[in-house]
Amino acid sequence: MAQELLKYERQREEMVNRQIQARGIIDPNVLAAMRKVPRHLFVSEALADQAYGDFPLPIGDQQTISQPYIVAEMTQALELSGKDRVLEIGTGSGYQAAILAEIAFRVYTIERIHPLFLKARKLFDELYYHNIITRYSDGTTGWRDESPFDAIIVTAGAPKIPQVLVNQLAVGGRMVLPVGGRHAQELLKIYRDDDGIHQSSLGGCRFVKLVGEHGWTVHR
Ligand code: SAH
């Protein structure tokens, strides 16, 4: 058991050095979180030994846990401080939410597939992530009662930027989301300030579909 933990700790260190730092991620809080969160617990036991590899992995229900570098890149782009309240759409395995929870004040995360929602919620309990608030619903409409958010991250690909989510972003807030077609998207970063909305691109990416009222419809 202790040996097993040490093995995964070493794999995490190697992951951060070779995949994350080597590709230019510099935010010390992001690097520390990636060194700390036990990613192997967010995948099935059969895949635990592959958890620190440079690729996404299946998590059931045709969904995936993102590649470690993408998680780091999106988290860094959110420019988090310890005070931020963050909204995540697409809890999935819960790994991204755990990384956010290490850095932000509080994380609100929404998942639309019930078994994934239940599994992630249980894991957050077991790992004592008391600053993660979970919800089972369509995240494309956001979480109005808890808005505005300092940061919003969408971890599934949207056909266009959901305006409802932009509206739930605080002035000074940052949002990161993949936008584009079904098979390939562009990772966008959105800033909201007094003048309105500013947008920049972080490059190409490939995510599972954001399905919901302001995303893709279920059957398409
Ligand atoms: N952040 C996750 C990535 C999971 S993949 C992780 O770290 O593992 C994307 C997830 O978004 C899937 O679980 C999918 O079911 C979910 N999703 C897609 N559309 C959604 C919606 N409208 N509301 C909430 N979750 C959604």
Short mmCIF file of C-alpha atoms and ligand atoms in Angstrom, two decimals:
data_model
loop_
_atom_site.label_atom_id
_atom_site.label_comp_id
_atom_site.label_asym_id
_atom_site.label_seq_id
_atom_site.Cartn_x
_atom_site.Cartn_y
_atom_site.Cartn_z
CA MET A 1 0.00 0.00 0.00
CA ALA A 2 2.70 2.49 1.06
CA GLN A 3 4.80 1.29 -1.86
CA GLU A 4 1.86 1.78 -4.19
CA LEU A 5 1.42 5.37 -2.98
CA LEU A 6 5.09 6.08 -3.49
CA LYS A 7 4.90 4.65 -7.00
CA TYR A 8 2.05 6.98 -7.94
CA GLU A 9 3.74 9.94 -6.27
CA ARG A 10 6.78 9.35 -8.47
CA GLN A 11 4.59 9.05 -11.56
CA ARG A 12 2.90 12.34 -10.66
CA GLU A 13 6.23 14.08 -10.27
CA GLU A 14 7.33 12.77 -13.67
CA MET A 15 4.00 13.82 -15.21
CA VAL A 16 4.43 17.38 -13.95
CA ASN A 17 8.07 17.62 -15.02
CA ARG A 18 7.73 16.10 -18.48
CA GLN A 19 4.22 16.98 -19.59
CA ILE A 20 3.27 20.10 -17.68
CA GLN A 21 6.36 22.15 -16.83
CA ALA A 22 8.22 21.11 -19.97
CA ARG A 23 5.35 22.56 -22.04
CA GLY A 24 5.45 25.91 -20.33
CA ILE A 25 2.94 25.83 -17.46
CA ILE A 26 4.40 28.12 -14.78
CA ASP A 27 1.62 28.94 -12.29
CA PRO A 28 3.05 27.53 -9.02
CA ASN A 29 -0.41 26.77 -7.64
CA VAL A 30 -1.31 24.72 -10.72
CA LEU A 31 1.97 22.78 -10.56
CA ALA A 32 1.50 22.10 -6.83
CA ALA A 33 -2.08 20.91 -7.34
CA MET A 34 -1.06 18.57 -10.17
CA ARG A 35 1.68 17.15 -7.91
CA LYS A 36 -0.83 16.56 -5.14
CA VAL A 37 -4.15 15.27 -6.54
CA PRO A 38 -4.16 11.43 -6.84
CA ARG A 39 -5.31 11.20 -10.47
CA HIS A 40 -5.19 7.36 -10.36
CA LEU A 41 -8.22 7.40 -8.03
CA PHE A 42 -10.32 9.25 -10.63
CA VAL A 43 -10.17 6.38 -13.15
CA SER A 44 -11.20 2.73 -12.81
CA GLU A 45 -8.77 0.43 -11.02
CA ALA A 46 -7.99 -1.29 -14.30
CA LEU A 47 -6.66 2.01 -15.71
CA ALA A 48 -4.90 3.28 -12.57
CA ASP A 49 -1.44 2.42 -13.91
CA GLN A 50 -2.11 4.55 -17.00
CA ALA A 51 -3.55 7.50 -15.08
CA TYR A 52 -0.38 9.62 -15.30
CA GLY A 53 0.16 9.04 -19.02
CA ASP A 54 0.12 11.85 -21.59
CA PHE A 55 -3.41 11.14 -22.85
CA PRO A 56 -7.12 11.22 -21.93
CA LEU A 57 -8.72 8.02 -20.58
CA PRO A 58 -12.26 6.61 -20.69
CA ILE A 59 -14.33 7.04 -17.49
CA GLY A 60 -17.49 5.20 -18.59
CA ASP A 61 -20.71 6.41 -20.24
CA GLN A 62 -18.65 7.32 -23.34
CA GLN A 63 -16.96 10.17 -21.47
CA THR A 64 -13.29 10.87 -20.80
CA ILE A 65 -10.96 12.39 -18.22
CA SER A 66 -8.89 15.03 -20.02
CA GLN A 67 -5.17 14.69 -20.72
CA PRO A 68 -3.16 16.09 -17.76
CA TYR A 69 -1.66 18.92 -19.83
CA ILE A 70 -5.10 20.17 -20.93
CA VAL A 71 -6.26 20.23 -17.30
CA ALA A 72 -3.17 22.27 -16.35
CA GLU A 73 -3.50 24.64 -19.31
CA MET A 74 -7.19 25.36 -18.67
CA THR A 75 -6.61 25.80 -14.93
CA GLN A 76 -3.73 28.21 -15.46
CA ALA A 77 -5.84 30.21 -17.93
CA LEU A 78 -8.44 30.79 -15.20
CA GLU A 79 -5.85 32.86 -13.25
CA LEU A 80 -7.12 31.63 -9.88
CA SER A 81 -6.39 33.05 -6.48
CA GLY A 82 -7.43 31.51 -3.18
CA LYS A 83 -10.53 33.72 -3.18
CA ASP A 84 -12.23 32.65 -6.39
CA ARG A 85 -15.60 30.96 -6.68
CA VAL A 86 -15.43 28.73 -9.74
CA LEU A 87 -18.15 27.07 -11.82
CA GLU A 88 -17.30 23.90 -13.73
CA ILE A 89 -19.62 22.41 -16.34
CA GLY A 90 -18.92 18.69 -16.84
CA THR A 91 -17.77 17.07 -13.57
CA GLY A 92 -16.98 13.75 -15.28
CA SER A 93 -14.42 11.90 -13.15
CA GLY A 94 -14.10 14.88 -10.80
CA TYR A 95 -10.36 15.28 -11.45
CA GLN A 96 -10.52 18.80 -12.87
CA ALA A 97 -12.78 19.88 -9.98
CA ALA A 98 -10.27 18.51 -7.47
CA ILE A 99 -7.43 20.45 -9.12
CA LEU A 100 -9.57 23.61 -8.98
CA ALA A 101 -10.50 22.92 -5.34
CA GLU A 102 -6.81 22.86 -4.38
CA ILE A 103 -6.43 26.43 -5.64
CA ALA A 104 -9.79 28.23 -5.49
CA PHE A 105 -12.02 29.12 -2.55
CA ARG A 106 -15.00 27.09 -3.70
CA VAL A 107 -15.90 24.99 -6.74
CA TYR A 108 -19.43 24.47 -8.07
CA THR A 109 -19.53 21.58 -10.52
CA ILE A 110 -22.41 20.28 -12.64
CA GLU A 111 -22.76 16.87 -14.34
CA ARG A 112 -25.65 15.65 -16.51
CA ILE A 113 -24.93 11.89 -16.39
CA HIS A 114 -26.22 10.48 -13.12
CA PRO A 115 -23.76 7.59 -12.52
CA LEU A 116 -20.80 9.94 -13.11
CA PHE A 117 -22.32 12.55 -10.81
CA LEU A 118 -22.73 9.94 -8.03
CA LYS A 119 -19.26 8.51 -8.44
CA ALA A 120 -17.57 11.93 -8.36
CA ARG A 121 -19.60 13.07 -5.36
CA LYS A 122 -18.55 9.97 -3.42
CA LEU A 123 -14.90 10.52 -4.28
CA PHE A 124 -15.01 14.18 -3.18
CA ASP A 125 -16.35 12.98 0.18
CA GLU A 126 -13.68 10.31 0.53
CA LEU A 127 -10.90 12.77 -0.29
CA TYR A 128 -12.37 15.48 1.99
CA TYR A 129 -12.97 18.04 -0.75
CA HIS A 130 -15.50 19.99 1.32
CA ASN A 131 -15.18 23.05 -0.93
CA ILE A 132 -16.64 21.24 -3.95
CA ILE A 133 -20.41 21.60 -4.35
CA THR A 134 -21.92 19.13 -6.81
CA ARG A 135 -25.11 19.27 -8.84
CA TYR A 136 -26.87 16.88 -11.20
CA SER A 137 -28.37 18.92 -14.03
CA ASP A 138 -27.84 20.50 -17.44
CA GLY A 139 -24.91 22.83 -16.91
CA THR A 140 -25.43 24.82 -20.11
CA THR A 141 -27.86 27.03 -18.18
CA GLY A 142 -25.25 27.57 -15.45
CA TRP A 143 -26.05 27.96 -11.76
CA ARG A 144 -27.89 31.24 -11.47
CA ASP A 145 -28.48 31.20 -7.70
CA GLU A 146 -24.74 31.04 -7.03
CA SER A 147 -23.69 33.50 -9.76
CA PRO A 148 -21.72 35.60 -10.51
CA PHE A 149 -18.57 33.43 -10.66
CA ASP A 150 -14.98 34.64 -10.75
CA ALA A 151 -14.14 31.83 -13.14
CA ILE A 152 -16.09 29.40 -15.32
CA ILE A 153 -14.63 26.30 -16.98
CA VAL A 154 -16.52 24.15 -19.47
CA THR A 155 -14.93 20.73 -19.97
CA ALA A 156 -17.07 19.61 -22.91
CA GLY A 157 -17.18 21.06 -26.44
CA ALA A 158 -19.89 23.64 -27.18
CA PRO A 159 -21.19 24.50 -30.69
CA LYS A 160 -21.07 28.18 -29.68
CA ILE A 161 -20.37 30.25 -26.56
CA PRO A 162 -23.41 29.86 -24.26
CA GLN A 163 -24.47 33.47 -23.55
CA VAL A 164 -26.16 32.40 -20.28
CA LEU A 165 -22.78 31.37 -18.92
CA VAL A 166 -21.17 34.66 -19.99
CA ASN A 167 -23.95 36.43 -18.09
CA GLN A 168 -23.03 34.50 -14.93
CA LEU A 169 -19.41 35.66 -15.10
CA ALA A 170 -18.41 38.43 -12.68
CA VAL A 171 -16.87 41.64 -14.02
CA GLY A 172 -13.16 40.79 -13.94
CA GLY A 173 -14.04 37.11 -14.41
CA ARG A 174 -12.41 34.57 -16.73
CA MET A 175 -14.02 31.73 -18.66
CA VAL A 176 -12.32 28.88 -20.54
CA LEU A 177 -14.21 26.60 -22.91
CA PRO A 178 -13.83 24.53 -26.07
CA VAL A 179 -16.00 25.80 -28.94
CA GLY A 180 -16.44 24.36 -32.42
CA GLY A 181 -17.54 21.26 -34.29
CA ARG A 182 -18.32 17.79 -33.00
CA HIS A 183 -14.85 16.39 -33.63
CA ALA A 184 -12.51 19.34 -33.09
CA GLN A 185 -12.78 22.61 -31.24
CA GLU A 186 -10.82 25.69 -30.33
CA LEU A 187 -10.03 26.39 -26.68
CA LEU A 188 -11.27 29.92 -25.97
CA LYS A 189 -10.49 32.21 -23.09
CA ILE A 190 -13.01 34.93 -22.33
CA TYR A 191 -12.50 37.96 -20.13
CA ARG A 192 -15.30 40.08 -18.84
CA ASP A 193 -14.46 43.64 -17.80
CA ASP A 194 -16.26 46.99 -17.62
CA ASP A 195 -16.09 47.33 -21.42
CA GLY A 196 -17.68 43.94 -22.04
CA ILE A 197 -16.25 40.67 -23.34
CA HIS A 198 -12.77 39.98 -24.73
CA GLN A 199 -11.81 36.70 -26.33
CA SER A 200 -8.56 34.95 -27.17
CA SER A 201 -7.62 31.48 -28.41
CA LEU A 202 -5.47 28.92 -26.60
CA GLY A 203 -5.34 26.65 -29.67
CA GLY A 204 -7.00 23.52 -31.00
CA CYS A 205 -8.45 20.77 -28.82
CA ARG A 206 -10.76 17.79 -28.80
CA PHE A 207 -13.46 17.29 -26.19
CA VAL A 208 -16.62 15.21 -25.81
CA LYS A 209 -19.84 17.06 -26.62
CA LEU A 210 -21.52 19.56 -24.33
CA VAL A 211 -25.10 18.28 -24.46
CA GLY A 212 -27.98 20.44 -23.30
CA GLU A 213 -30.28 23.39 -23.84
CA HIS A 214 -27.44 25.71 -24.91
CA GLY A 215 -25.16 22.98 -26.26
CA TRP A 216 -25.64 20.11 -28.70
CA THR A 217 -29.00 18.34 -28.75
CA VAL A 218 -28.95 14.75 -27.49
CA HIS A 219 -29.68 13.03 -30.83
CA ARG A 220 -27.44 15.02 -33.20
N1 SAH B 1 -13.82 17.64 -16.12
C1 SAH B 1 -13.97 16.23 -16.39
C2 SAH B 1 -14.07 15.97 -17.87
C3 SAH B 1 -15.16 15.02 -18.16
S1 SAH B 1 -15.65 14.88 -19.85
C4 SAH B 1 -12.89 15.41 -15.71
O1 SAH B 1 -11.97 15.99 -15.12
O2 SAH B 1 -12.96 14.17 -15.73
C5 SAH B 1 -16.98 16.02 -19.95
C6 SAH B 1 -18.14 15.79 -19.04
O3 SAH B 1 -19.12 16.80 -19.36
C7 SAH B 1 -18.87 14.47 -19.22
O4 SAH B 1 -18.93 13.79 -18.00
C8 SAH B 1 -20.26 14.86 -19.71
O5 SAH B 1 -21.30 14.02 -19.26
C9 SAH B 1 -20.39 16.25 -19.15
N2 SAH B 1 -21.40 17.10 -19.78
C10 SAH B 1 -21.69 17.23 -21.10
N3 SAH B 1 -22.69 18.11 -21.28
C11 SAH B 1 -23.04 18.56 -20.04
C12 SAH B 1 -24.02 19.48 -19.55
N4 SAH B 1 -24.84 20.12 -20.38
N5 SAH B 1 -24.09 19.69 -18.22
C13 SAH B 1 -23.26 19.05 -17.36
N6 SAH B 1 -22.32 18.16 -17.76
C14 SAH B 1 -22.21 17.91 -19.08
#
